[in-house]
Coordinates of C-alpha atoms and ligand atoms in Angstrom, one line a residue:
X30 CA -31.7 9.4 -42.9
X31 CA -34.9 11.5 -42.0
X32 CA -33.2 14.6 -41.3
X33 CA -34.7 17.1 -43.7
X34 CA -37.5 15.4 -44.4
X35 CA -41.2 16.1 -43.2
X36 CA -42.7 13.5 -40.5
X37 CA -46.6 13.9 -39.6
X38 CA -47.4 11.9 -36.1
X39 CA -50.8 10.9 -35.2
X40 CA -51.1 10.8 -31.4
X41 CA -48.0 12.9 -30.5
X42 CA -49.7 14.4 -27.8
X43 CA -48.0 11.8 -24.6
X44 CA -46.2 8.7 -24.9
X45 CA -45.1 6.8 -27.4
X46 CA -45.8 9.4 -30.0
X47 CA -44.6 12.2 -27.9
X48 CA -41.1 10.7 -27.6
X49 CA -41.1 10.2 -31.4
X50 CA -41.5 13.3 -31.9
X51 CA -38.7 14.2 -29.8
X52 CA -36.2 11.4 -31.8
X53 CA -37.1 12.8 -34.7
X54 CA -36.6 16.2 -34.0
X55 CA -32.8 15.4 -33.0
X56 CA -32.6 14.2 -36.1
X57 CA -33.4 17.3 -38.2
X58 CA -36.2 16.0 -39.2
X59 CA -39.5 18.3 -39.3
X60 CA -42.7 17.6 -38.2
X61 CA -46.7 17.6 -38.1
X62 CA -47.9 17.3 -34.4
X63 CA -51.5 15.4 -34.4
X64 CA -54.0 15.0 -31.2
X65 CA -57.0 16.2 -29.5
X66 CA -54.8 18.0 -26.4
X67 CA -54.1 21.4 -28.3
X68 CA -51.9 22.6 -25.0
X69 CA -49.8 19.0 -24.8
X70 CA -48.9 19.8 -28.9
X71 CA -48.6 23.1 -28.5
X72 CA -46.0 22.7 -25.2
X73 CA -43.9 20.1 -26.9
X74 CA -43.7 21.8 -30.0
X75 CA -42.1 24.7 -28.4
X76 CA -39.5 22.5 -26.8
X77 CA -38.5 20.9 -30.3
X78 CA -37.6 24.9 -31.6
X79 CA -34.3 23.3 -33.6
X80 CA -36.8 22.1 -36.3
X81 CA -40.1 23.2 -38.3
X82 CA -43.1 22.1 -36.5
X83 CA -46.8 22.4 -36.9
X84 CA -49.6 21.2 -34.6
X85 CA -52.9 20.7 -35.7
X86 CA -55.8 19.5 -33.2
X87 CA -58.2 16.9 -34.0
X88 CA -60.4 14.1 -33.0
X89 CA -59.3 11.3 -35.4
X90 CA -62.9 9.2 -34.1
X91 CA -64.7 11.7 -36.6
X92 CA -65.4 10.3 -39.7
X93 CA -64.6 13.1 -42.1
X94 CA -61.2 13.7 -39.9
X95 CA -58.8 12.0 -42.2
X96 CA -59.8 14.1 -45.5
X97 CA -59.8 17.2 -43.1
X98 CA -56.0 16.2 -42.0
X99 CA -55.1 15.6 -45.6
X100 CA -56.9 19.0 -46.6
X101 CA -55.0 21.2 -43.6
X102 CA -51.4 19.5 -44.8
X103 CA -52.3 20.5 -48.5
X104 CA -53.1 24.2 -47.5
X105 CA -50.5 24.4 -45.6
X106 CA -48.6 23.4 -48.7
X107 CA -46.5 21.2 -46.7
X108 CA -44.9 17.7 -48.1
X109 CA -45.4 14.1 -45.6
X110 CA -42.8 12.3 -46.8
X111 CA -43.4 10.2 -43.2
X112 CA -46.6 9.4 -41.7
X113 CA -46.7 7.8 -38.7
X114 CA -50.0 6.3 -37.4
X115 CA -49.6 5.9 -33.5
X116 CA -53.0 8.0 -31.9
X117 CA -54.6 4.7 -30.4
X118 CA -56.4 3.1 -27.3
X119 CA -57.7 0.2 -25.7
X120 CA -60.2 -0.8 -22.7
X121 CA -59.8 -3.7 -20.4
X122 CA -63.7 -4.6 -20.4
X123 CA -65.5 -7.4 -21.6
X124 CA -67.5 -6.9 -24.9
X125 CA -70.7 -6.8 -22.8
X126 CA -69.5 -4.0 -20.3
X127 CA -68.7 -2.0 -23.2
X128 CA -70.9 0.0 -24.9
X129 CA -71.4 0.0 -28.8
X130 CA -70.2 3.4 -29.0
X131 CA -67.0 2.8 -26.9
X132 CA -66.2 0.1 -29.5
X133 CA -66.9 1.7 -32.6
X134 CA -65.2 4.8 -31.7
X135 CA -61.9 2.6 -30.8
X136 CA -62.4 0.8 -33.8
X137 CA -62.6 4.6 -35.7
X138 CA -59.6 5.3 -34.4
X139 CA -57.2 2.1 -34.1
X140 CA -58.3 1.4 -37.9
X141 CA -60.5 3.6 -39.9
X142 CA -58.4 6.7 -39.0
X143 CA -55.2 4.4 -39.7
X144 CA -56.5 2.8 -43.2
X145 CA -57.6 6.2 -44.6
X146 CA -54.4 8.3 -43.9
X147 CA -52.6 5.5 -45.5
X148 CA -55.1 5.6 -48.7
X149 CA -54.2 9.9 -48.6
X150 CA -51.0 10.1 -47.8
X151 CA -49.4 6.5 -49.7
X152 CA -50.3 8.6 -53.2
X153 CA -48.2 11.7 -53.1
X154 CA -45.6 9.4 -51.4
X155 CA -46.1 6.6 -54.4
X156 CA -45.7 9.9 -57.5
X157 CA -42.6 11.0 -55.7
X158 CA -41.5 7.1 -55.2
X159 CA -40.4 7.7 -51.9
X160 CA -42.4 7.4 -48.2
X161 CA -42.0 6.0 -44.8
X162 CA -45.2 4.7 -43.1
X163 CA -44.9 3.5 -39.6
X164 CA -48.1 2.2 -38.4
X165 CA -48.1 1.7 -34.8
X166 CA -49.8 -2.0 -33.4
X167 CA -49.1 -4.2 -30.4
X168 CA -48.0 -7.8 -29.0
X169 CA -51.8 -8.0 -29.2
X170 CA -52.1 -8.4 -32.3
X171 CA -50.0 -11.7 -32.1
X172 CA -53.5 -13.0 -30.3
X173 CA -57.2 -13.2 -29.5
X174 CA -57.9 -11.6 -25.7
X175 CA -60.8 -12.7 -24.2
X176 CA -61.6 -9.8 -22.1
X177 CA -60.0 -7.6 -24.4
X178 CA -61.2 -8.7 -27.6
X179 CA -62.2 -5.4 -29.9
X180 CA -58.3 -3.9 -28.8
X181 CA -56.4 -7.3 -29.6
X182 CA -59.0 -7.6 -33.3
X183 CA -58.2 -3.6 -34.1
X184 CA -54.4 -4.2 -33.5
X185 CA -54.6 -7.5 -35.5
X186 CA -56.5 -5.2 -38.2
X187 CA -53.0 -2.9 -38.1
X188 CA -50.8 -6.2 -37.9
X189 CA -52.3 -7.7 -41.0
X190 CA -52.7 -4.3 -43.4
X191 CA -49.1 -2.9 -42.5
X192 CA -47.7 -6.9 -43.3
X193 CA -49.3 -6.8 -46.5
X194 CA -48.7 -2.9 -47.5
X195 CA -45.3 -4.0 -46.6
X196 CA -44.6 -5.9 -49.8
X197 CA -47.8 -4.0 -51.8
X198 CA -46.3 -0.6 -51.5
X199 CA -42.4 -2.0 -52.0
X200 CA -42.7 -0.8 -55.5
X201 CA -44.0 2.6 -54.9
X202 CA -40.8 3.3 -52.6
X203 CA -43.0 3.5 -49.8
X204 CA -41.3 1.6 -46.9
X205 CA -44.4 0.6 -44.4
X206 CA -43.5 -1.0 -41.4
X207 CA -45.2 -2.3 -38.5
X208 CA -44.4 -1.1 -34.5
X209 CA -46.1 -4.3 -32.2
X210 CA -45.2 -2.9 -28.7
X211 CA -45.5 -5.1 -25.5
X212 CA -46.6 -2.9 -22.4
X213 CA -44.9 0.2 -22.5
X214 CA -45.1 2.7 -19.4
X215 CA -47.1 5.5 -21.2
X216 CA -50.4 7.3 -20.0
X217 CA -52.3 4.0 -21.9
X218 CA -52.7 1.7 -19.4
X219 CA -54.1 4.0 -16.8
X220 CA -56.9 4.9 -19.4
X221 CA -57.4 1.6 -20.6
X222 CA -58.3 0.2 -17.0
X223 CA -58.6 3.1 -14.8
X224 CA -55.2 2.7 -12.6
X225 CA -52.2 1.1 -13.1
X226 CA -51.4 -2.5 -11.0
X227 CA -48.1 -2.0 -9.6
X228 CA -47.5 -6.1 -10.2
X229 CA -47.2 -4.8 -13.9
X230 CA -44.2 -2.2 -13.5
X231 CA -41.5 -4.8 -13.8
X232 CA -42.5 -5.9 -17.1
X233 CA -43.5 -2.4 -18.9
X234 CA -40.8 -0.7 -20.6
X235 CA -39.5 2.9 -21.0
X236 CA -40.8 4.9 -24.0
X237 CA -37.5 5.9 -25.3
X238 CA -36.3 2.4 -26.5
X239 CA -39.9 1.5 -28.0
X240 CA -39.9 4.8 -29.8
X241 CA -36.2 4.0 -31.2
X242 CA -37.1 0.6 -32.3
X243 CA -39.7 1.5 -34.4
X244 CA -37.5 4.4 -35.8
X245 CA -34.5 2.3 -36.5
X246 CA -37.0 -0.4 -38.3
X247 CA -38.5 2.2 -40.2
X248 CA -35.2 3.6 -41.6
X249 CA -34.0 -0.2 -42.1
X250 CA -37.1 -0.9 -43.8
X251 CA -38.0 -3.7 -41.6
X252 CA -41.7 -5.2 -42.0
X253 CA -42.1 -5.5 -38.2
X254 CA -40.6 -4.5 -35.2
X255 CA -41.2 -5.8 -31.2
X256 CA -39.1 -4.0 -28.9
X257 CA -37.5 -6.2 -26.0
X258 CA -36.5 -9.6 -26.0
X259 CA -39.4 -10.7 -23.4
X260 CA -42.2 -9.3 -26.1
X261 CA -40.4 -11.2 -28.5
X262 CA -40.4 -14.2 -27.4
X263 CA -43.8 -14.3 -26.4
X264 CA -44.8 -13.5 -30.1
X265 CA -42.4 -16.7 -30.8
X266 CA -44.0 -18.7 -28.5
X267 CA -47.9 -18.1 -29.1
X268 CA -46.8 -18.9 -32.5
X269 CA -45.8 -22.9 -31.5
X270 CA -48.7 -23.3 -29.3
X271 CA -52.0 -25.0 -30.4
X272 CA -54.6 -21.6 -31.2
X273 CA -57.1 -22.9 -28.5
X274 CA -54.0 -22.7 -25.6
X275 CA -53.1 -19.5 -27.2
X276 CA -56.2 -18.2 -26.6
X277 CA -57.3 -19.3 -23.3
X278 CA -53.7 -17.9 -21.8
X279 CA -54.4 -14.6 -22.9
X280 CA -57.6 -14.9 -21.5
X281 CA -56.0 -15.2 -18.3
X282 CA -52.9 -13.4 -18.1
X283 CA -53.7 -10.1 -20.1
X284 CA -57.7 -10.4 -20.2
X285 CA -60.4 -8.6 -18.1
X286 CA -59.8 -9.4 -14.3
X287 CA -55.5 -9.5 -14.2
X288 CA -52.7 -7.0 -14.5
X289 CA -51.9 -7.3 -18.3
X290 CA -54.3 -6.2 -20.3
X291 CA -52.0 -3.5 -22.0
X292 CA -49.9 -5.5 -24.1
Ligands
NAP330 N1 -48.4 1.7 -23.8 C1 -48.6 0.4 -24.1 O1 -48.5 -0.5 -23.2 C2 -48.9 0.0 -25.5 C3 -48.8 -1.3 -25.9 C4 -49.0 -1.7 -27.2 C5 -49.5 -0.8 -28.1 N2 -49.6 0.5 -27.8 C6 -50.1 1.5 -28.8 O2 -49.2 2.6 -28.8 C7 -50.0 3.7 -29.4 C8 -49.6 4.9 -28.6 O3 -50.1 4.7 -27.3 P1 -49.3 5.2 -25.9 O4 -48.9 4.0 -25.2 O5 -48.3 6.2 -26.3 O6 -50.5 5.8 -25.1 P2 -50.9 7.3 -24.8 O7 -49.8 8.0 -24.0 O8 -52.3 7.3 -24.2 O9 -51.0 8.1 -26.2 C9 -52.1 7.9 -27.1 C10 -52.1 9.0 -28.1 O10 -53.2 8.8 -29.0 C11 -53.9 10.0 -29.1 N3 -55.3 9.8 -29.3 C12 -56.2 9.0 -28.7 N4 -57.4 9.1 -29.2 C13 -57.4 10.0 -30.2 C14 -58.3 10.6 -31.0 N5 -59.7 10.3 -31.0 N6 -57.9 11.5 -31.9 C15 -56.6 11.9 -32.0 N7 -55.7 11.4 -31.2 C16 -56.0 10.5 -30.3 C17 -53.7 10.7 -27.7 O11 -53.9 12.1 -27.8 P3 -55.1 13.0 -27.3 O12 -55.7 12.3 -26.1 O13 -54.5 14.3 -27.0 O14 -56.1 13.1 -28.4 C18 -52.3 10.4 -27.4 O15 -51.4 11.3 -28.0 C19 -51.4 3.3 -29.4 O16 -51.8 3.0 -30.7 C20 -51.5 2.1 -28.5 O17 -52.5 1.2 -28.9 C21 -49.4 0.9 -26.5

């Protein structure tokens, strides 16, 4: 279905972007490469020589960095016909251990960066009436997380904008669809709490399926996708318990001071 077509991935540098980037390429499908890590692009790129692919580097915290993106695609007369917001990051700190800046800049990132390449790149997509937007959130976003509360509000932010865009954009023959991950074994959780607790192995998934799900509900046209059936049932069950339960287990399992604060 995408092969052919033009995919621009945010974040593509490691992880779950990376592996996208891969997927797609096996698909035929060309791409637009989008991080800080210049080398990490610029390596996989070279590995992905069956299809067209360009790498720009850039900090998507800066405010001006989603025009600049839009700007460098235009001049590079080059089409999106995919965007795929995945750059993202979360810290396992308490709100008062964090610093305003650390906050902001994730909010900048998670959502500002998100909501603004959506504004750009939705209205060539909506002319040609035809786009895929793939906005990448987390099983977070299912709840609040004490101890985690500015990651869990910005993935909510995703959660609530891609739902809606969902059924806004239908019309336009933009398909938008939303990617809520549980704990996936990427380079996140090491720079979300410093070092990985082995108790949380067991329960993080490999990168290839999580990448495919989100790819496969993209090209179905789902509205939201969790990979794995134990992520999936957690988002069922938060959603039968009273809010105040909800809240306090998060707390607890996935907040500040225990070994699951990346999902
Ligand atoms: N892994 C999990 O357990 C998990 C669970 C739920 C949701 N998620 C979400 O999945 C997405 C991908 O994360 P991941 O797990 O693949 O982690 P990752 O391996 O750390 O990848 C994060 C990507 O985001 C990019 N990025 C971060 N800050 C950026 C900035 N200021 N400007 C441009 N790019 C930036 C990084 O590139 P550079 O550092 O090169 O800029 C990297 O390519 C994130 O949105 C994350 O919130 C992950």
């Amino acid at each position: 279905m995408f092969s052919g077509k033009t995919a621009l991935i945010t974040g593509a540098s490691s992880g779950i972007g990376e592996e996208m980037a891969r997927q797609l390429a096996a698909m035929g499908c060309n791409l637009i490469l989008v991080a800080r890590r210049t080398e990490r692009l610029d390596a996989l790129a070279a590995q992905l020589a069956e299809v067209s692919v360009g790498v720009i580097t850039l900090d998507l915290a800066l405010r001006d960095a989603p025009q600049m993106l839009f700007d460098e695609v235009q001049r590079r007369g080059s089409q999106v016909d995919i965007l795929i917001n995945n750059a993202g990051f979360g810290y396992q700190k308490s709100t008062l251990e964090m610093s305003l800046e650390e906050q902001l800049g994730m909010v900048d990132v998670n959502d500002r960066a998100l909501l603004a390449l959506i504004r750009l790149f939705a209205e060539p997509m909506a002319g040609r009436g035809e786009g895929w937007i793939l906005n990448v959130s987390s099983v977070s976003a299912w709840f609040p997380i004490p101890g985690m509360a500015a990651y869990a509000a910005s993935k909510a932010f995703v959660q609530t904008l891609s739902r809606a865009l969902h059924e806004e954009l239908k019309p336009s023959g933009i398909t938008v669809t939303t990617l809520s991950p549980g704990g996936t074994r990427t380079e996140f959780s090491a720079k979300a709490r410093g070092q990985m607790d082995p108790s949380l192995e067991k329960a993080m998934m490999p990168v290839e399926p999580v990448a495919r799900a989100g790819l496969e509900g993209l090209a179905r046209g789902k509205a939201v996708v969790v990979p794995g059936g134990m992520y999936r049932a957690m988002t069922w069950i938060t959603r039968c318990l009273p809010d105040s339960v909800v809240v306090r287990l998060a707390g607890s399992v996935m907040g500040r001071n225990n070994s699951w604060a990346d999902v």
